[in-house]
PDB file of C-alpha atoms in Angstrom:
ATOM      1  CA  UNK A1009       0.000   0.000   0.000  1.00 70.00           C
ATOM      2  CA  UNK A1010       3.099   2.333   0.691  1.00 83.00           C
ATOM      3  CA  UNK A1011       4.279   4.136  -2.735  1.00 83.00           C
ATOM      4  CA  UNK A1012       7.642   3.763  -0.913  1.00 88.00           C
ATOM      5  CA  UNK A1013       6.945  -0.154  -1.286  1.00 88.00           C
ATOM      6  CA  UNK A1014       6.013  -0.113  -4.820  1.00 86.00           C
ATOM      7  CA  UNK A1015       9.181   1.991  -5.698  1.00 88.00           C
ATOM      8  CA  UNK A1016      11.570  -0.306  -4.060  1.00 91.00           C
ATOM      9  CA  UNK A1017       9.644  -3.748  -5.544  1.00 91.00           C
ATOM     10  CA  UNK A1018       9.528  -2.418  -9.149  1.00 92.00           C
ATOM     11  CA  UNK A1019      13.540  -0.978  -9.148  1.00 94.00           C
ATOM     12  CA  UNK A1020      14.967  -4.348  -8.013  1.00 94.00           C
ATOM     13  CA  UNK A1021      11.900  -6.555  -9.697  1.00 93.00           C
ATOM     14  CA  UNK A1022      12.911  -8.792 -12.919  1.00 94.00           C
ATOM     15  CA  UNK A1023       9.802  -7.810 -14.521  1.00 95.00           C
ATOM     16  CA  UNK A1024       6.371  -6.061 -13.817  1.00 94.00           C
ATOM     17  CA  UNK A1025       2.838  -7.799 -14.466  1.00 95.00           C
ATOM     18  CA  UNK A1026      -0.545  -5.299 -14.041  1.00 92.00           C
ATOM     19  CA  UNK A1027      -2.439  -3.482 -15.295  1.00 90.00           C
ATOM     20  CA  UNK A1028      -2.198  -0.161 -17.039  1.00 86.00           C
ATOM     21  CA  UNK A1029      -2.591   1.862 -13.846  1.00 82.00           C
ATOM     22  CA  UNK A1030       0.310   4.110 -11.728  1.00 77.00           C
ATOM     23  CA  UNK A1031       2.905   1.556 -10.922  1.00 87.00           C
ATOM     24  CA  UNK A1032       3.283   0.311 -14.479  1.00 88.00           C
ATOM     25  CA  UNK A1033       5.201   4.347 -15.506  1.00 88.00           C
ATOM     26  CA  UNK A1034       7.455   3.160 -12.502  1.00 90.00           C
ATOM     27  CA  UNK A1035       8.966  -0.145 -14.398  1.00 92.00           C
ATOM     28  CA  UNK A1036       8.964   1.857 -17.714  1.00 90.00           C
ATOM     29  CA  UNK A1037      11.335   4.609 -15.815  1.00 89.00           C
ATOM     30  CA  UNK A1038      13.043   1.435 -14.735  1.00 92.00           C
ATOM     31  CA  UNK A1039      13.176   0.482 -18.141  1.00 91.00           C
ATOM     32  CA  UNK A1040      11.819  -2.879 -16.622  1.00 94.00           C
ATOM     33  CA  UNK A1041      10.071  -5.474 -19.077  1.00 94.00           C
ATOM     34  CA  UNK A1042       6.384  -5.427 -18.240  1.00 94.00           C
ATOM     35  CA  UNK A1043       3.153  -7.132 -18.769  1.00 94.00           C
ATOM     36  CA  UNK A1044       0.296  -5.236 -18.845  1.00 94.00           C
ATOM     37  CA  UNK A1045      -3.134  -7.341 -18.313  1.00 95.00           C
ATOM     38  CA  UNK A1046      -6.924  -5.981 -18.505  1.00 95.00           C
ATOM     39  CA  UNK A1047      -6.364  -3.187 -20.956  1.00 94.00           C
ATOM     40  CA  UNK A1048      -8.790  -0.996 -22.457  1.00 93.00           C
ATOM     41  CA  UNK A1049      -6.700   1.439 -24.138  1.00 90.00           C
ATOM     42  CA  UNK A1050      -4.944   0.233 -27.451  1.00 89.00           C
ATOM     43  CA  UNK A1051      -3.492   3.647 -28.639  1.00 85.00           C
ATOM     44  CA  UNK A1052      -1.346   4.723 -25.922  1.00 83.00           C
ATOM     45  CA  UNK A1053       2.014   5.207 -26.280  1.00 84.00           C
ATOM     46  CA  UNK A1054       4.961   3.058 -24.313  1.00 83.00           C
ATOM     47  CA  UNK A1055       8.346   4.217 -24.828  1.00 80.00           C
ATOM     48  CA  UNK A1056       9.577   1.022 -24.124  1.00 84.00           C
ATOM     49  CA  UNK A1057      10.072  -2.111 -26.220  1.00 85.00           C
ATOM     50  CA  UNK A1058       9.832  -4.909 -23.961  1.00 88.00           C
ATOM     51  CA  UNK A1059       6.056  -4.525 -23.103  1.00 90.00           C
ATOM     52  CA  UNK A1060       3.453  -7.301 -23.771  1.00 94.00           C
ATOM     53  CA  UNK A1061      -0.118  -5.969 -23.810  1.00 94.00           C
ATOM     54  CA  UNK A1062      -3.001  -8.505 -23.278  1.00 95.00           C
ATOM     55  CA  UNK A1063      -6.530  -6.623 -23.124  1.00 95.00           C
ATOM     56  CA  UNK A1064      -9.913  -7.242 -21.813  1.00 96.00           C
ATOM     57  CA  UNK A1065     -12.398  -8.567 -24.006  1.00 97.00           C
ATOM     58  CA  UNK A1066     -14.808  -6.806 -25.608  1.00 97.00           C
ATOM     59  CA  UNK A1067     -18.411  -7.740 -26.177  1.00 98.00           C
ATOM     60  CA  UNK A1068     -21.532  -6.326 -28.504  1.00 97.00           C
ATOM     61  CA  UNK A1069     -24.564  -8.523 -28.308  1.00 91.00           C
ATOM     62  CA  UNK A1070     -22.701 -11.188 -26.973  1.00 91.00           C
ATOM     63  CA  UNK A1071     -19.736 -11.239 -30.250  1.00 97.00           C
ATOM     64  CA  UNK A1072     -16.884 -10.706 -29.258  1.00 97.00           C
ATOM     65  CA  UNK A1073     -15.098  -8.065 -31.059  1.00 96.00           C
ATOM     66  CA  UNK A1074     -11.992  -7.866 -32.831  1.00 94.00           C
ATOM     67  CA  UNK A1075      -9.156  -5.163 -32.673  1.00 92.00           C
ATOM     68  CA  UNK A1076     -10.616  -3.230 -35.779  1.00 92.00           C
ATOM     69  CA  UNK A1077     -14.211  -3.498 -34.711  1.00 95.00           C
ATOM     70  CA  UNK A1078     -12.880  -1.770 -31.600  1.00 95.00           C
ATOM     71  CA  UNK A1079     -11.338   0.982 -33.453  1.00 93.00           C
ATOM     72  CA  UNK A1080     -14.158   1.579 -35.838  1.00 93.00           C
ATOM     73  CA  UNK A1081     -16.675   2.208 -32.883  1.00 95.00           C
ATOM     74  CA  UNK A1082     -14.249   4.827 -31.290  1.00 93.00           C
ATOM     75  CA  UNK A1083     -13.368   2.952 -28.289  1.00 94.00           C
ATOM     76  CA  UNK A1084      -9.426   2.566 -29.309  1.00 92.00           C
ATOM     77  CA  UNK A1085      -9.566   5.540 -26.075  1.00 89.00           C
ATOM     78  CA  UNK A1086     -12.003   5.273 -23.995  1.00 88.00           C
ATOM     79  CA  UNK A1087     -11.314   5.558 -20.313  1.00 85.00           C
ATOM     80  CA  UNK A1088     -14.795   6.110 -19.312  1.00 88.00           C
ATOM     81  CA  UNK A1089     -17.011   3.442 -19.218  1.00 88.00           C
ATOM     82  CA  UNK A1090     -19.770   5.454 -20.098  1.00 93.00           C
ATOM     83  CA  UNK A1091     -18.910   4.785 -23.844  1.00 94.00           C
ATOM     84  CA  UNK A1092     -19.069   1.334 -23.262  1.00 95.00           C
ATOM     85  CA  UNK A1093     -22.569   1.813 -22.071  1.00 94.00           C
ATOM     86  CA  UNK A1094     -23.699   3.848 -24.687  1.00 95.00           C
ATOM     87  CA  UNK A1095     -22.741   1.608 -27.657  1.00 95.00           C
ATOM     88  CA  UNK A1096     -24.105  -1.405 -26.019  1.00 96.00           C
ATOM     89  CA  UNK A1097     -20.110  -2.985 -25.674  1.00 97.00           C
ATOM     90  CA  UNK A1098     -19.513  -4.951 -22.544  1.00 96.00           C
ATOM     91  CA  UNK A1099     -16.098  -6.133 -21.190  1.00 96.00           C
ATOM     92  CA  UNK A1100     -14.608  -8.915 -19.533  1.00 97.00           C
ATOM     93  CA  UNK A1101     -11.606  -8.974 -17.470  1.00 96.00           C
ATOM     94  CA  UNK A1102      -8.961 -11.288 -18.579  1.00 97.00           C
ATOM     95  CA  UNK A1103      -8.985 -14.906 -16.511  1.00 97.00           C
ATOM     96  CA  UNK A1104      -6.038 -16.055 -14.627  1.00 96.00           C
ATOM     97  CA  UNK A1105      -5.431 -18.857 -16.886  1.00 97.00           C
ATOM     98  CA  UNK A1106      -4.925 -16.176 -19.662  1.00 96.00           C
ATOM     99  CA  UNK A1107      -2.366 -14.428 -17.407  1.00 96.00           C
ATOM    100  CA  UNK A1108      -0.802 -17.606 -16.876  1.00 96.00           C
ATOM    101  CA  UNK A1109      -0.716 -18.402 -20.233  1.00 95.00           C
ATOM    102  CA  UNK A1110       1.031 -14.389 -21.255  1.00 95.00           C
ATOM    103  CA  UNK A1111       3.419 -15.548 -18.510  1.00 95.00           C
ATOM    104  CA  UNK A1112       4.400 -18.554 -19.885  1.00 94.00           C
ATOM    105  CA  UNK A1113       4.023 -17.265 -23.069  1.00 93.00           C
ATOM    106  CA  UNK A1114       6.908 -13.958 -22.028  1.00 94.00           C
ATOM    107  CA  UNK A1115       9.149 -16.884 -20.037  1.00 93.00           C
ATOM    108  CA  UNK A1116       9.411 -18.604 -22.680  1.00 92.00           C
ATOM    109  CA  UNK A1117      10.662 -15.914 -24.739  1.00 87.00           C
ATOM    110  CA  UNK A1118       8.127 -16.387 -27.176  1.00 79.00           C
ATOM    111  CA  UNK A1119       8.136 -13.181 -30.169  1.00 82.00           C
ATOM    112  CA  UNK A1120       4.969 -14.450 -31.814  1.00 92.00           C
ATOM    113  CA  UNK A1121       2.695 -10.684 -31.896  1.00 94.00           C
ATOM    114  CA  UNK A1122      -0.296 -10.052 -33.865  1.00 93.00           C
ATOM    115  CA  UNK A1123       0.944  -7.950 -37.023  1.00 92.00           C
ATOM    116  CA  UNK A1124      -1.137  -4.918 -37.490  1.00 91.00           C
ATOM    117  CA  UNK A1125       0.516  -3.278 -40.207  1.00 89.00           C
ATOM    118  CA  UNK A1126      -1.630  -3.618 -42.926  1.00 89.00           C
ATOM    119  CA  UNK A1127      -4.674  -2.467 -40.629  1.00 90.00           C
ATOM    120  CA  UNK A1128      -5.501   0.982 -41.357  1.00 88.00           C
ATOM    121  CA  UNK A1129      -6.228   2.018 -38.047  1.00 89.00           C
ATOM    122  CA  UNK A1130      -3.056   1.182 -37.192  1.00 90.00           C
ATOM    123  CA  UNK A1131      -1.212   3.065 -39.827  1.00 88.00           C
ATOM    124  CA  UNK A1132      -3.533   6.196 -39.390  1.00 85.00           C
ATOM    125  CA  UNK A1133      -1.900   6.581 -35.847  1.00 85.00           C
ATOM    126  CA  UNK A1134       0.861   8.897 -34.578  1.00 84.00           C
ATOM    127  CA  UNK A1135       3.971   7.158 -33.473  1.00 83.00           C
ATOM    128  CA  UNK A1136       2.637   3.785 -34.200  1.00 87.00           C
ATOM    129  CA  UNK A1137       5.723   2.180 -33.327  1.00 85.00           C
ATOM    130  CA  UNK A1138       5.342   3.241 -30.409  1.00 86.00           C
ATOM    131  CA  UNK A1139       1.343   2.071 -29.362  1.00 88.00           C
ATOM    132  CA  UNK A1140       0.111  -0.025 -26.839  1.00 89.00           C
ATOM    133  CA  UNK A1141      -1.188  -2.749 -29.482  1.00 91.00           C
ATOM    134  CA  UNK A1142       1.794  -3.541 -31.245  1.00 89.00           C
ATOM    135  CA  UNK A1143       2.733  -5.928 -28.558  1.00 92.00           C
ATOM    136  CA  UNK A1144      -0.177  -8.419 -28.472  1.00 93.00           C
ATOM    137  CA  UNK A1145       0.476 -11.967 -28.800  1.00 94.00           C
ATOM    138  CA  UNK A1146      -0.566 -14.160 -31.703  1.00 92.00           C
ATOM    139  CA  UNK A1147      -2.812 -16.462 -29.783  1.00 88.00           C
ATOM    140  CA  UNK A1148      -5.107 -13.750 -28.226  1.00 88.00           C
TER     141      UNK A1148
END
């Protein structure tokens, strides 16, 4: 609970797993690898290149939806769940045998990520090398 804590776990930690909330900016100062679980936002930018991003799913009318379908209903960016709400999208927390699975999968030095150059959401973006997304893994 002390902010004193999570500075001294994350400095001498091998790697950081959670979500995208406060204590993941203090492993990317560390420059730490991390693993970011439950995420909602796709175009945010990570200055850091040993990142693996595994979001929460997202459902309309009980589909799931795929990473375009996300972006062409706006909600690449939305923090507010509000959005969610009003275009009928629910969202489900990733399960601990998914986490289990990213951990095995970033153990085992696995480099198998979801290519999303030829998407055009993806290419319409500032500093797309740089976004969230581009670190999701192939089995997702």
């Amino acid at each position: 609970d002390s902010h004193f804590d999570q500075f001294y776990l994350i400095k001498y930690c091998n790697f950081y797993v959670g979500t995208l909330s406060g204590p993941w900016a203090l492993a990317n100062l560390f420059k730490k690898d991390i693993i970011l679980t439950s995420t909602v936002v796709f175009n945010f930018p990570i200055i850091n290149p040993n990142f693996i991003n595994l979001p929460k799913h997202f459902y309309l009318n009980e589909k799931k939806l795929n990473i375009s379908e996300i972006f062409d209903l706006g909600l690449e960016c939305a923090w507010n769940y509000r959005d969610y709400e009003k275009k009928n999208v629910t969202l489900k927390n990733n399960s601990s045998d998914e986490i289990l699975k990213l951990l095995n999968f970033y153990l085992n030095k696995k480099k198998d990520f979801k290519d999303f150059k030829n998407y055009s959401f993806y290419n319409n973006e500032k500093y797309k090398e740089y976004l969230i997304i581009n670190k999701i893994p192939i089995w997702y």
